[in-house]
PDB file of C-alpha atoms in Angstrom:
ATOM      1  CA  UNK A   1       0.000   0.000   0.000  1.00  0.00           C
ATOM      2  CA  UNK A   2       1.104   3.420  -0.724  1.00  0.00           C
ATOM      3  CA  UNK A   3       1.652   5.767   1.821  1.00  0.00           C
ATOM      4  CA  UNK A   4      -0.406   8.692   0.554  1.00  0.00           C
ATOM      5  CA  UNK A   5      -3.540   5.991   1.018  1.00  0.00           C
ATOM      6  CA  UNK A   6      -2.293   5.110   3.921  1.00  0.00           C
ATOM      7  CA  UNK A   7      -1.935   8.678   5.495  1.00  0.00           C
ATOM      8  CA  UNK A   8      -5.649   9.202   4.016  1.00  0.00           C
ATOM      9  CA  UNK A   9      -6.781   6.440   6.017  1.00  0.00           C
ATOM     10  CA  UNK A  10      -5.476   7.165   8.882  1.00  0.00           C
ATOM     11  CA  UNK A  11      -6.328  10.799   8.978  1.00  0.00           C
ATOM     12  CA  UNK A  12     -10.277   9.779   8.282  1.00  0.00           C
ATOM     13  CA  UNK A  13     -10.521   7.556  11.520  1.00  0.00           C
ATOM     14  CA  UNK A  14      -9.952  10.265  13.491  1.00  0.00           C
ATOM     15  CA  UNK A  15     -12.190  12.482  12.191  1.00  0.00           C
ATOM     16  CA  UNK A  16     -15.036  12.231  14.506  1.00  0.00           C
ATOM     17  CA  UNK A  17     -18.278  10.750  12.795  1.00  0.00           C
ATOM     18  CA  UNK A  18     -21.339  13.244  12.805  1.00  0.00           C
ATOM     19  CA  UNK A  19     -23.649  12.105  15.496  1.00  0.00           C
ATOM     20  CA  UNK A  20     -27.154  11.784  13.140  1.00  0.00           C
ATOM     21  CA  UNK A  21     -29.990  13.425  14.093  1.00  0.00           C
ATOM     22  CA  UNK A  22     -33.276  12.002  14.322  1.00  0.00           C
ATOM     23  CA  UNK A  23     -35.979  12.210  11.121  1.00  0.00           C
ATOM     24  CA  UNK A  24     -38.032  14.459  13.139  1.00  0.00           C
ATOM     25  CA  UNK A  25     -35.614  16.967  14.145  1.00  0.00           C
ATOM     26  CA  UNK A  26     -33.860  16.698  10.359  1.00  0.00           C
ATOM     27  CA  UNK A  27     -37.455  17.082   8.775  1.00  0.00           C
ATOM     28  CA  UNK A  28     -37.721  20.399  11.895  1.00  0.00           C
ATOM     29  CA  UNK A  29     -34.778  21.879  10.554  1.00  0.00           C
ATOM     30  CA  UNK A  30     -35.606  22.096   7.142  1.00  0.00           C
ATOM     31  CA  UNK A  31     -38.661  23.686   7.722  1.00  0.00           C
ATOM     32  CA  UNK A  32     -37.327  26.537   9.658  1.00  0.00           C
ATOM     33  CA  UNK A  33     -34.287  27.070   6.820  1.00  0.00           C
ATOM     34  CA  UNK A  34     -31.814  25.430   8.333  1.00  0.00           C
ATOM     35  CA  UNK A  35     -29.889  22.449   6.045  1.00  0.00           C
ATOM     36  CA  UNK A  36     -29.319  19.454   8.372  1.00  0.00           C
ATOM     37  CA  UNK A  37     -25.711  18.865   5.841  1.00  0.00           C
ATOM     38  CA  UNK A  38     -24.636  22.147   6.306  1.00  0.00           C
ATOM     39  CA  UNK A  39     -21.369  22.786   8.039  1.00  0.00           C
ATOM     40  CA  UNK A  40     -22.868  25.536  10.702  1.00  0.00           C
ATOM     41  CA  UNK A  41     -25.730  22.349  11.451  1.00  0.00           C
ATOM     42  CA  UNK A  42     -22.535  19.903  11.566  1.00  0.00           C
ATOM     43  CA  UNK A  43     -20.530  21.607  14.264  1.00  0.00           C
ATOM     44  CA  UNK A  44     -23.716  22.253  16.526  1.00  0.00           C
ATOM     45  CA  UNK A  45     -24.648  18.683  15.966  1.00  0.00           C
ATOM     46  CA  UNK A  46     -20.964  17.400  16.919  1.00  0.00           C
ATOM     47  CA  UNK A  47     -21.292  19.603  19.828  1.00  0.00           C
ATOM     48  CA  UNK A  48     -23.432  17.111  20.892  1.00  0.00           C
ATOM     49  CA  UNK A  49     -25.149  18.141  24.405  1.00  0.00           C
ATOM     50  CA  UNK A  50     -23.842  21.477  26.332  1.00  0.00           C
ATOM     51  CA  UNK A  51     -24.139  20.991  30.007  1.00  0.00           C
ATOM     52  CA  UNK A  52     -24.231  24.390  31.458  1.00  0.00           C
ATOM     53  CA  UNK A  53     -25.822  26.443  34.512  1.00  0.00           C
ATOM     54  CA  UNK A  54     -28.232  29.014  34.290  1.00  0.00           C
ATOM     55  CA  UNK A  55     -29.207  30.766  37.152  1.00  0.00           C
ATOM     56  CA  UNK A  56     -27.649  28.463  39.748  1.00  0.00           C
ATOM     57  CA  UNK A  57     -29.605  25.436  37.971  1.00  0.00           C
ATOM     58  CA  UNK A  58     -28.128  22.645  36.071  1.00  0.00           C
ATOM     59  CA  UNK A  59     -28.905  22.609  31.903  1.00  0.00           C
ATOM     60  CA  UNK A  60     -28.542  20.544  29.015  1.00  0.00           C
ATOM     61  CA  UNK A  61     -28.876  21.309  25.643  1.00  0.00           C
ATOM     62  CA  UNK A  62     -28.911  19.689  22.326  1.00  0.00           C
ATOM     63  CA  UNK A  63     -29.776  20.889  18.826  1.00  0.00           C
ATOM     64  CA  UNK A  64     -31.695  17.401  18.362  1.00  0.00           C
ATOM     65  CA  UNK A  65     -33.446  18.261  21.522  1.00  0.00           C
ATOM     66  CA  UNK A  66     -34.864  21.579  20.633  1.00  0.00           C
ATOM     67  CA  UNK A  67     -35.368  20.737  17.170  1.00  0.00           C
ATOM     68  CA  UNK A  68     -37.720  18.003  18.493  1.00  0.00           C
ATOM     69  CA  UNK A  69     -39.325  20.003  20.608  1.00  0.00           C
ATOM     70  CA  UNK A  70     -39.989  22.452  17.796  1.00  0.00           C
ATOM     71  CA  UNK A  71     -38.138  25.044  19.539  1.00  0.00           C
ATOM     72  CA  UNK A  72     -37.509  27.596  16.497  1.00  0.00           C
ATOM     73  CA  UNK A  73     -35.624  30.110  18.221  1.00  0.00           C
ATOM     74  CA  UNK A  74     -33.926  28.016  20.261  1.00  0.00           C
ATOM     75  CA  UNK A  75     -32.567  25.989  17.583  1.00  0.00           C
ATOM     76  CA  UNK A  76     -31.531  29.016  15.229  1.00  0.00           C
ATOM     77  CA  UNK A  77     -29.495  30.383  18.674  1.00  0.00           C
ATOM     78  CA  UNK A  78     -27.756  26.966  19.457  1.00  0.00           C
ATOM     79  CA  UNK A  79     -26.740  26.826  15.714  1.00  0.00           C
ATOM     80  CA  UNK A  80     -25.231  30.459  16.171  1.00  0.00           C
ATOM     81  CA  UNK A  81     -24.219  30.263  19.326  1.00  0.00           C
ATOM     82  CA  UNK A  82     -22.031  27.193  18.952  1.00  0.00           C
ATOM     83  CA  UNK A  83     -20.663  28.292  15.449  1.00  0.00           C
ATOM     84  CA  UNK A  84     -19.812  31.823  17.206  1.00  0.00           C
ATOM     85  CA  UNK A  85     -17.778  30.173  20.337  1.00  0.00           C
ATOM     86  CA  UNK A  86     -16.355  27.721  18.027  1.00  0.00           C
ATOM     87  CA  UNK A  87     -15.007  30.936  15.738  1.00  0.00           C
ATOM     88  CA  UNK A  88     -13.868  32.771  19.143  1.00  0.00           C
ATOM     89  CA  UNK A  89     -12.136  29.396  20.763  1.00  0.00           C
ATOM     90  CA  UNK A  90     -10.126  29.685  17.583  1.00  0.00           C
ATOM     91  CA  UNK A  91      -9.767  33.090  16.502  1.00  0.00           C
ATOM     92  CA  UNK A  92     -10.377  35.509  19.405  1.00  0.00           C
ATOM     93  CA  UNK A  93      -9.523  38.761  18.158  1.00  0.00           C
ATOM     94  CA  UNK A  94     -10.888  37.745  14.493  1.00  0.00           C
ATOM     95  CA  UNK A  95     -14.115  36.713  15.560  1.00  0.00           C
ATOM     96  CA  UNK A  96     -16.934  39.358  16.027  1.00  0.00           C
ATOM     97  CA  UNK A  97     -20.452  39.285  17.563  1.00  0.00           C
ATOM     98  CA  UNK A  98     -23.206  38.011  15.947  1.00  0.00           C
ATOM     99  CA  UNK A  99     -25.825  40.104  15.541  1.00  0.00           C
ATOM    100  CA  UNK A 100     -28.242  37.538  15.436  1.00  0.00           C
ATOM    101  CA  UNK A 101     -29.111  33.734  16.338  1.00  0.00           C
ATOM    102  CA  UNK A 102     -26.844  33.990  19.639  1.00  0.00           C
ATOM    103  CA  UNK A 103     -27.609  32.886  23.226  1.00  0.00           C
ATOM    104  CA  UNK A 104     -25.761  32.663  26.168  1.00  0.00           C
ATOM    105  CA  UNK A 105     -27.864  30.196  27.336  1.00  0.00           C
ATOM    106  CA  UNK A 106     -26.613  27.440  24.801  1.00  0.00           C
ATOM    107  CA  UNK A 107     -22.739  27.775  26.426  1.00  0.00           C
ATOM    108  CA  UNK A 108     -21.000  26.150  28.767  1.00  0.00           C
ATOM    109  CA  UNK A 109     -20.205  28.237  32.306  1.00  0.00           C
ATOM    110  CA  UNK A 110     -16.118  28.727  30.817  1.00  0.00           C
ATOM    111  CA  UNK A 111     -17.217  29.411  27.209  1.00  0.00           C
ATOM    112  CA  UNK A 112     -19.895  32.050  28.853  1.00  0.00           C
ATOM    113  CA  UNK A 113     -16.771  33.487  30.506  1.00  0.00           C
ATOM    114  CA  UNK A 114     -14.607  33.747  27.363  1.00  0.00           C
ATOM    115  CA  UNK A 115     -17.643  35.197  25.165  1.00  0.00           C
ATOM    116  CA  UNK A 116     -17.954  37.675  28.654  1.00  0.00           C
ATOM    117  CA  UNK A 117     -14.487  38.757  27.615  1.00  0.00           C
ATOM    118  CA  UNK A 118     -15.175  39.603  23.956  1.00  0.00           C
ATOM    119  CA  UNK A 119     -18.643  41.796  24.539  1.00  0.00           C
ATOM    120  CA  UNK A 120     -16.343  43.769  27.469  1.00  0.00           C
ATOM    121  CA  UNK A 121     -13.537  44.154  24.736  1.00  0.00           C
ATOM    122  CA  UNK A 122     -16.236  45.517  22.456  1.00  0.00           C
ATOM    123  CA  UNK A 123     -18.090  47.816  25.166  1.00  0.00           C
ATOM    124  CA  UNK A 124     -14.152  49.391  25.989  1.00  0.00           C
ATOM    125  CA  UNK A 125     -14.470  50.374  22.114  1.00  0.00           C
ATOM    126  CA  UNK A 126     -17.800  52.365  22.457  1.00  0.00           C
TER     127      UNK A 126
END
């Protein structure tokens, strides 16, 4: 075997496999705009469930839950919200606000902290 095959192979296990989402929440999706292939839907779906705190309480979250649950808003702002702290883990000072589809509510307590960092460093701009 040649070792550009090889290094192909090897690099594709460990690519995580997309956790699937149910039909329901797929068929939910679609019908509020969202593609369940896209690569925004991908990365919130791979996120798989944010545990989080809210108001001293314990939370979970999961785009197939709210998408089964027929949470439209809900599921456009954990679709944001992850792509946005995915952008910001990665690119801090590259990465601005989104103006839409965001909530706090969808990120863990240390990702809230680091997302509490970039709306200060904007606020210091004003």
């Amino acid at each position: 075997m040649k070792a550009f095959p090889l290094a192909v192979l090897a690099m594709s296990l460990c690519v995580p496999a997309q956790a699937a989402l149910s039909p329901k929440a797929e068929a939910f999706l679609t019908s509020i705009g969202l593609i369940p292939t896209s690569p925004e839907v991908s990365l919130a779906i791979n996120d798989g469930v944010i545990s989080t705190t809210f108001n001293g309480d314990s939370e979970q979250y999961s785009l197939e839950q709210l998408a089964t649950e027929g949470k439209r808003n809900g599921t456009k702002a954990f679709v944001g919200t992850r792509n946005f702290i995915a952008k910001l883990t990665a690119n801090f000072a590259g990465t601005s606000i989104p103006a839409t589809n965001y909530d706090p509510l969808y990120l863990t307590v240390q990702e809230r902290a680091l997302a509490g960092r970039k709306f200060a460093e904007r606020f210091k701009k004003s």
